[in-house]
């Protein structure tokens, strides 16, 4: 039982490049999330998927797209990376989207130069 | 939407002392309040949570209190140890059931 697994762990991109962060969970959770964490700004929700087949914008969705590929997988795509997207990205999941413990992946450190 | 404010942003205590971190929230309908601990370079992990039908919850040296009238909740750590040094995040859940809103975090340092 690996929990929430995300890849890659580290990535350096040039401005304008695109990339996809992959996330998978093996806990049979219904809900999945992508957060970004910047120094002194806590965890901000980018997108979430309350259940398979649905996705919704969070607090800071601009510049990102997501795909809930199936119940296990939830990917985050940067179409045209910008330096402002330099951050640590955490994927997370929970059994349901209301009042349940959220389990985080180990994080992906992304630098855009 | 929900807004969560957390204070202080940094807290330094001596080993063995108590530490208290406070959060306020804006949505009176929020009903789930977890606390996460994040060690340097690691993922956030749940340490304790409380729901709106409970005023206080304890787990060994950690306790959380909730005042729904005032819309604030607090984390209390007693007999602090150096391994308690980390960033602590509070959060509140919207009743729409869609997501957690996090506070900005408190860097706790426990000095030996």
mmCIF file of C-alpha atoms in Angstrom:
data_model
loop_
_atom_site.group_PDB
_atom_site.id
_atom_site.type_symbol
_atom_site.label_atom_id
_atom_site.label_comp_id
_atom_site.label_asym_id
_atom_site.label_seq_id
_atom_site.Cartn_x
_atom_site.Cartn_y
_atom_site.Cartn_z
ATOM 1 C CA UNK A 1 0.000 0.000 0.000
ATOM 2 C CA UNK A 2 2.009 2.985 -1.294
ATOM 3 C CA UNK A 3 -0.661 5.628 -0.572
ATOM 4 C CA UNK A 4 -0.352 8.617 -2.897
ATOM 5 C CA UNK A 5 2.461 8.480 -5.441
ATOM 6 C CA UNK A 6 3.420 11.411 -7.619
ATOM 7 C CA UNK A 7 6.053 11.886 -10.297
ATOM 8 C CA UNK A 8 8.420 13.440 -11.051
ATOM 9 C CA UNK A 9 9.927 14.450 -7.726
ATOM 10 C CA UNK A 10 12.091 17.181 -9.239
ATOM 11 C CA UNK A 11 11.805 19.010 -12.563
ATOM 12 C CA UNK A 12 13.358 22.072 -14.149
ATOM 13 C CA UNK A 13 11.482 23.647 -17.038
ATOM 14 C CA UNK A 14 12.180 26.511 -19.343
ATOM 15 C CA UNK A 15 9.573 29.252 -19.670
ATOM 16 C CA UNK A 16 6.976 28.202 -22.218
ATOM 17 C CA UNK A 17 7.592 24.471 -21.950
ATOM 18 C CA UNK A 18 4.806 22.107 -21.021
ATOM 19 C CA UNK A 19 4.758 19.185 -18.654
ATOM 20 C CA UNK A 20 2.425 16.856 -16.803
ATOM 21 C CA UNK A 21 2.641 15.862 -13.165
ATOM 22 C CA UNK A 22 1.332 12.376 -12.581
ATOM 23 C CA UNK A 23 -0.450 11.192 -9.455
ATOM 24 C CA UNK A 24 -1.888 7.848 -8.438
ATOM 25 C CA UNK A 25 -3.457 6.553 -5.228
ATOM 26 C CA UNK A 26 -4.057 2.966 -4.178
ATOM 27 C CA UNK A 27 -6.453 3.614 -1.287
ATOM 28 C CA UNK A 28 -9.627 3.438 -3.403
ATOM 29 C CA UNK A 29 -10.352 7.054 -2.571
ATOM 30 C CA UNK A 30 -13.048 8.933 -4.413
ATOM 31 C CA UNK A 31 -11.612 12.439 -4.189
ATOM 32 C CA UNK A 32 -8.264 13.749 -5.410
ATOM 33 C CA UNK A 33 -6.595 17.136 -5.245
ATOM 34 C CA UNK A 34 -3.671 19.180 -6.512
ATOM 35 C CA UNK A 35 -2.174 21.804 -4.210
ATOM 36 C CA UNK A 36 0.760 24.131 -4.618
ATOM 37 C CA UNK A 37 2.889 25.311 -1.733
ATOM 38 C CA UNK A 38 4.890 28.525 -1.827
ATOM 39 C CA UNK A 39 7.000 29.862 1.047
ATOM 40 C CA UNK A 40 4.838 31.601 3.633
ATOM 41 C CA UNK A 41 1.639 30.969 1.700
ATOM 42 C CA UNK A 42 0.507 27.615 2.949
ATOM 43 C CA UNK A 43 -1.232 25.147 0.683
ATOM 44 C CA UNK A 44 -3.416 26.503 -2.082
ATOM 45 C CA UNK A 45 -5.826 24.313 -4.009
ATOM 46 C CA UNK A 46 -5.330 24.315 -7.777
ATOM 47 C CA UNK A 47 -7.924 21.767 -8.913
ATOM 48 C CA UNK A 48 -9.809 18.934 -7.352
ATOM 49 C CA UNK A 49 -11.876 15.961 -8.401
ATOM 50 C CA UNK A 50 -14.643 15.080 -5.979
ATOM 51 C CA UNK A 51 -15.276 11.798 -7.760
ATOM 52 C CA UNK A 52 -14.254 9.952 -10.879
ATOM 53 C CA UNK A 53 -15.437 11.832 -13.939
ATOM 54 C CA UNK A 54 -15.611 15.261 -12.298
ATOM 55 C CA UNK A 55 -13.096 18.073 -11.917
ATOM 56 C CA UNK A 56 -13.462 21.561 -10.489
ATOM 57 C CA UNK A 57 -11.350 24.651 -10.117
ATOM 58 C CA UNK A 58 -9.814 25.507 -6.797
ATOM 59 C CA UNK A 59 -8.316 28.727 -5.533
ATOM 60 C CA UNK A 60 -5.513 29.152 -8.116
ATOM 61 C CA UNK A 61 -6.416 27.288 -11.359
ATOM 62 C CA UNK A 62 -5.005 29.699 -13.937
ATOM 63 C CA UNK A 63 -2.270 28.173 -16.075
ATOM 64 C CA UNK A 64 -3.163 24.589 -15.190
ATOM 65 C CA UNK A 65 -5.353 21.802 -16.500
ATOM 66 C CA UNK A 66 -6.219 18.462 -14.945
ATOM 67 C CA UNK A 67 -7.434 15.063 -16.000
ATOM 68 C CA UNK A 68 -9.055 12.463 -13.774
ATOM 69 C CA UNK A 69 -7.984 9.508 -15.881
ATOM 70 C CA UNK A 70 -9.716 6.926 -13.703
ATOM 71 C CA UNK A 71 -10.422 6.468 -10.014
ATOM 72 C CA UNK A 72 -6.730 6.009 -9.209
ATOM 73 C CA UNK A 73 -5.080 8.682 -11.319
ATOM 74 C CA UNK A 74 -5.267 12.473 -11.407
ATOM 75 C CA UNK A 75 -2.790 14.413 -13.527
ATOM 76 C CA UNK A 76 -1.881 18.100 -13.559
ATOM 77 C CA UNK A 77 -0.688 19.756 -16.756
ATOM 78 C CA UNK A 78 1.174 23.013 -17.248
ATOM 79 C CA UNK A 79 0.620 24.005 -20.873
ATOM 80 C CA UNK A 80 3.066 26.915 -21.008
ATOM 81 C CA UNK A 81 5.160 27.120 -17.858
ATOM 82 C CA UNK A 82 5.895 30.500 -16.284
ATOM 83 C CA UNK A 83 8.397 31.427 -13.540
ATOM 84 C CA UNK A 84 5.417 32.172 -11.266
ATOM 85 C CA UNK A 85 4.627 28.459 -11.355
ATOM 86 C CA UNK A 86 7.868 27.605 -9.579
ATOM 87 C CA UNK A 87 6.574 25.829 -6.504
ATOM 88 C CA UNK A 88 6.190 22.551 -4.683
ATOM 89 C CA UNK A 89 3.175 20.619 -5.920
ATOM 90 C CA UNK A 90 1.324 18.123 -3.766
ATOM 91 C CA UNK A 91 -1.205 15.631 -4.966
ATOM 92 C CA UNK A 92 -3.628 14.357 -2.334
ATOM 93 C CA UNK A 93 -6.614 12.107 -1.950
ATOM 94 C CA UNK A 94 -9.450 11.439 0.485
ATOM 95 C CA UNK A 95 -12.196 8.878 0.806
ATOM 96 C CA UNK A 96 -14.820 11.521 0.119
ATOM 97 C CA UNK A 97 -14.583 15.237 -0.399
ATOM 98 C CA UNK A 98 -16.281 16.257 2.835
ATOM 99 C CA UNK A 99 -14.855 15.971 6.300
ATOM 100 C CA UNK A 100 -12.354 13.258 5.521
ATOM 101 C CA UNK A 101 -8.653 13.018 6.143
ATOM 102 C CA UNK A 102 -6.605 14.142 3.173
ATOM 103 C CA UNK A 103 -3.475 12.107 2.451
ATOM 104 C CA UNK A 104 -0.667 13.838 0.609
ATOM 105 C CA UNK A 105 1.914 12.572 -1.818
ATOM 106 C CA UNK A 106 5.593 13.331 -1.271
ATOM 107 C CA UNK A 107 5.559 16.445 -3.418
ATOM 108 C CA UNK A 108 7.053 17.539 -6.738
ATOM 109 C CA UNK A 109 9.599 20.349 -6.753
ATOM 110 C CA UNK A 110 9.167 22.341 -9.970
ATOM 111 C CA UNK A 111 11.452 25.165 -11.057
ATOM 112 C CA UNK A 112 10.669 27.270 -14.123
ATOM 113 C CA UNK A 113 13.586 29.299 -15.445
ATOM 114 C CA UNK B 1 -15.581 30.974 0.094
ATOM 115 C CA UNK B 2 -13.906 29.971 3.326
ATOM 116 C CA UNK B 3 -11.024 32.065 4.700
ATOM 117 C CA UNK B 4 -8.713 30.694 7.388
ATOM 118 C CA UNK B 5 -6.288 32.863 9.328
ATOM 119 C CA UNK B 6 -3.550 31.350 11.470
ATOM 120 C CA UNK B 7 -1.402 32.901 14.203
ATOM 121 C CA UNK B 8 1.399 33.174 15.006
ATOM 122 C CA UNK B 9 3.423 32.625 11.855
ATOM 123 C CA UNK B 10 6.462 31.654 13.936
ATOM 124 C CA UNK B 11 6.655 30.306 17.477
ATOM 125 C CA UNK B 12 9.754 29.465 19.472
ATOM 126 C CA UNK B 13 9.527 27.626 22.814
ATOM 127 C CA UNK B 14 11.841 25.867 25.210
ATOM 128 C CA UNK B 15 11.700 22.102 25.444
ATOM 129 C CA UNK B 16 9.075 21.090 27.959
ATOM 130 C CA UNK B 17 6.999 24.242 27.550
ATOM 131 C CA UNK B 18 3.549 24.336 25.956
ATOM 132 C CA UNK B 19 2.777 25.737 22.505
ATOM 133 C CA UNK B 20 -0.529 27.139 21.299
ATOM 134 C CA UNK B 21 -1.458 27.928 17.696
ATOM 135 C CA UNK B 22 -4.728 29.662 16.889
ATOM 136 C CA UNK B 23 -6.899 29.771 13.778
ATOM 137 C CA UNK B 24 -10.041 31.635 12.842
ATOM 138 C CA UNK B 25 -12.399 30.808 10.005
ATOM 139 C CA UNK B 26 -15.061 32.765 8.186
ATOM 140 C CA UNK B 27 -17.713 30.261 7.074
ATOM 141 C CA UNK B 28 -19.973 29.529 10.045
ATOM 142 C CA UNK B 29 -21.189 26.404 8.266
ATOM 143 C CA UNK B 30 -17.738 24.750 8.246
ATOM 144 C CA UNK B 31 -17.798 21.567 10.273
ATOM 145 C CA UNK B 32 -14.428 19.837 9.976
ATOM 146 C CA UNK B 33 -11.133 21.220 11.314
ATOM 147 C CA UNK B 34 -7.933 19.204 10.868
ATOM 148 C CA UNK B 35 -4.378 20.048 11.828
ATOM 149 C CA UNK B 36 -1.397 18.981 9.743
ATOM 150 C CA UNK B 37 2.290 18.800 10.625
ATOM 151 C CA UNK B 38 4.910 19.253 7.944
ATOM 152 C CA UNK B 39 8.550 18.541 8.614
ATOM 153 C CA UNK B 40 11.181 20.157 6.424
ATOM 154 C CA UNK B 41 11.125 18.698 2.926
ATOM 155 C CA UNK B 42 8.318 16.285 3.754
ATOM 156 C CA UNK B 43 4.633 16.007 3.028
ATOM 157 C CA UNK B 44 1.951 17.402 5.395
ATOM 158 C CA UNK B 45 0.520 14.727 7.673
ATOM 159 C CA UNK B 46 -2.626 14.806 9.765
ATOM 160 C CA UNK B 47 -1.978 14.929 13.506
ATOM 161 C CA UNK B 48 -5.448 15.596 14.898
ATOM 162 C CA UNK B 49 -8.860 16.781 13.760
ATOM 163 C CA UNK B 50 -12.103 17.947 15.310
ATOM 164 C CA UNK B 51 -15.669 18.133 14.098
ATOM 165 C CA UNK B 52 -18.241 20.754 14.934
ATOM 166 C CA UNK B 53 -20.187 18.569 17.335
ATOM 167 C CA UNK B 54 -17.167 18.321 19.653
ATOM 168 C CA UNK B 55 -15.577 21.141 21.700
ATOM 169 C CA UNK B 56 -12.261 19.523 22.548
ATOM 170 C CA UNK B 57 -10.257 16.500 21.530
ATOM 171 C CA UNK B 58 -7.022 15.129 22.977
ATOM 172 C CA UNK B 59 -4.408 12.707 21.764
ATOM 173 C CA UNK B 60 -1.530 12.288 24.216
ATOM 174 C CA UNK B 61 0.365 15.613 24.224
ATOM 175 C CA UNK B 62 -1.788 17.196 21.542
ATOM 176 C CA UNK B 63 -5.210 18.757 21.973
ATOM 177 C CA UNK B 64 -7.499 20.820 19.805
ATOM 178 C CA UNK B 65 -10.298 23.091 20.999
ATOM 179 C CA UNK B 66 -13.132 24.548 18.955
ATOM 180 C CA UNK B 67 -15.314 27.568 19.652
ATOM 181 C CA UNK B 68 -18.017 27.637 17.000
ATOM 182 C CA UNK B 69 -19.606 30.808 18.315
ATOM 183 C CA UNK B 70 -16.370 32.739 17.920
ATOM 184 C CA UNK B 71 -15.346 30.726 14.840
ATOM 185 C CA UNK B 72 -11.929 29.850 16.107
ATOM 186 C CA UNK B 73 -10.005 26.697 16.956
ATOM 187 C CA UNK B 74 -6.638 26.099 18.538
ATOM 188 C CA UNK B 75 -3.892 23.489 18.694
ATOM 189 C CA UNK B 76 -2.244 22.877 22.057
ATOM 190 C CA UNK B 77 0.991 20.927 22.399
ATOM 191 C CA UNK B 78 2.169 20.187 25.932
ATOM 192 C CA UNK B 79 5.620 19.074 27.092
ATOM 193 C CA UNK B 80 7.131 20.040 23.763
ATOM 194 C CA UNK B 81 10.081 18.094 22.403
ATOM 195 C CA UNK B 82 12.645 18.998 19.705
ATOM 196 C CA UNK B 83 10.951 16.556 17.311
ATOM 197 C CA UNK B 84 7.817 18.709 17.507
ATOM 198 C CA UNK B 85 9.719 21.341 15.494
ATOM 199 C CA UNK B 86 7.874 21.659 12.166
ATOM 200 C CA UNK B 87 5.353 23.771 10.296
ATOM 201 C CA UNK B 88 1.789 23.280 11.492
ATOM 202 C CA UNK B 89 -1.238 24.007 9.304
ATOM 203 C CA UNK B 90 -4.832 24.362 10.366
ATOM 204 C CA UNK B 91 -7.667 23.893 7.883
ATOM 205 C CA UNK B 92 -11.432 24.143 7.639
ATOM 206 C CA UNK B 93 -13.844 22.275 5.455
ATOM 207 C CA UNK B 94 -16.645 23.975 3.529
ATOM 208 C CA UNK B 95 -20.036 22.399 3.969
ATOM 209 C CA UNK B 96 -20.388 22.058 0.223
ATOM 210 C CA UNK B 97 -18.032 19.198 0.777
ATOM 211 C CA UNK B 98 -15.658 20.143 -1.937
ATOM 212 C CA UNK B 99 -12.365 20.979 -0.282
ATOM 213 C CA UNK B 100 -10.264 22.080 2.652
ATOM 214 C CA UNK B 101 -9.004 25.638 3.048
ATOM 215 C CA UNK B 102 -5.642 25.871 4.796
ATOM 216 C CA UNK B 103 -4.138 28.539 7.021
ATOM 217 C CA UNK B 104 -0.737 29.914 6.096
ATOM 218 C CA UNK B 105 1.142 27.806 8.624
ATOM 219 C CA UNK B 106 3.080 28.256 11.865
ATOM 220 C CA UNK B 107 6.780 27.444 12.081
ATOM 221 C CA UNK B 108 7.252 25.923 15.536
ATOM 222 C CA UNK B 109 10.790 25.654 16.881
ATOM 223 C CA UNK B 110 11.427 23.769 20.102
ATOM 224 C CA UNK B 111 14.796 24.665 21.574
ATOM 225 C CA UNK B 112 16.597 21.971 23.607
#
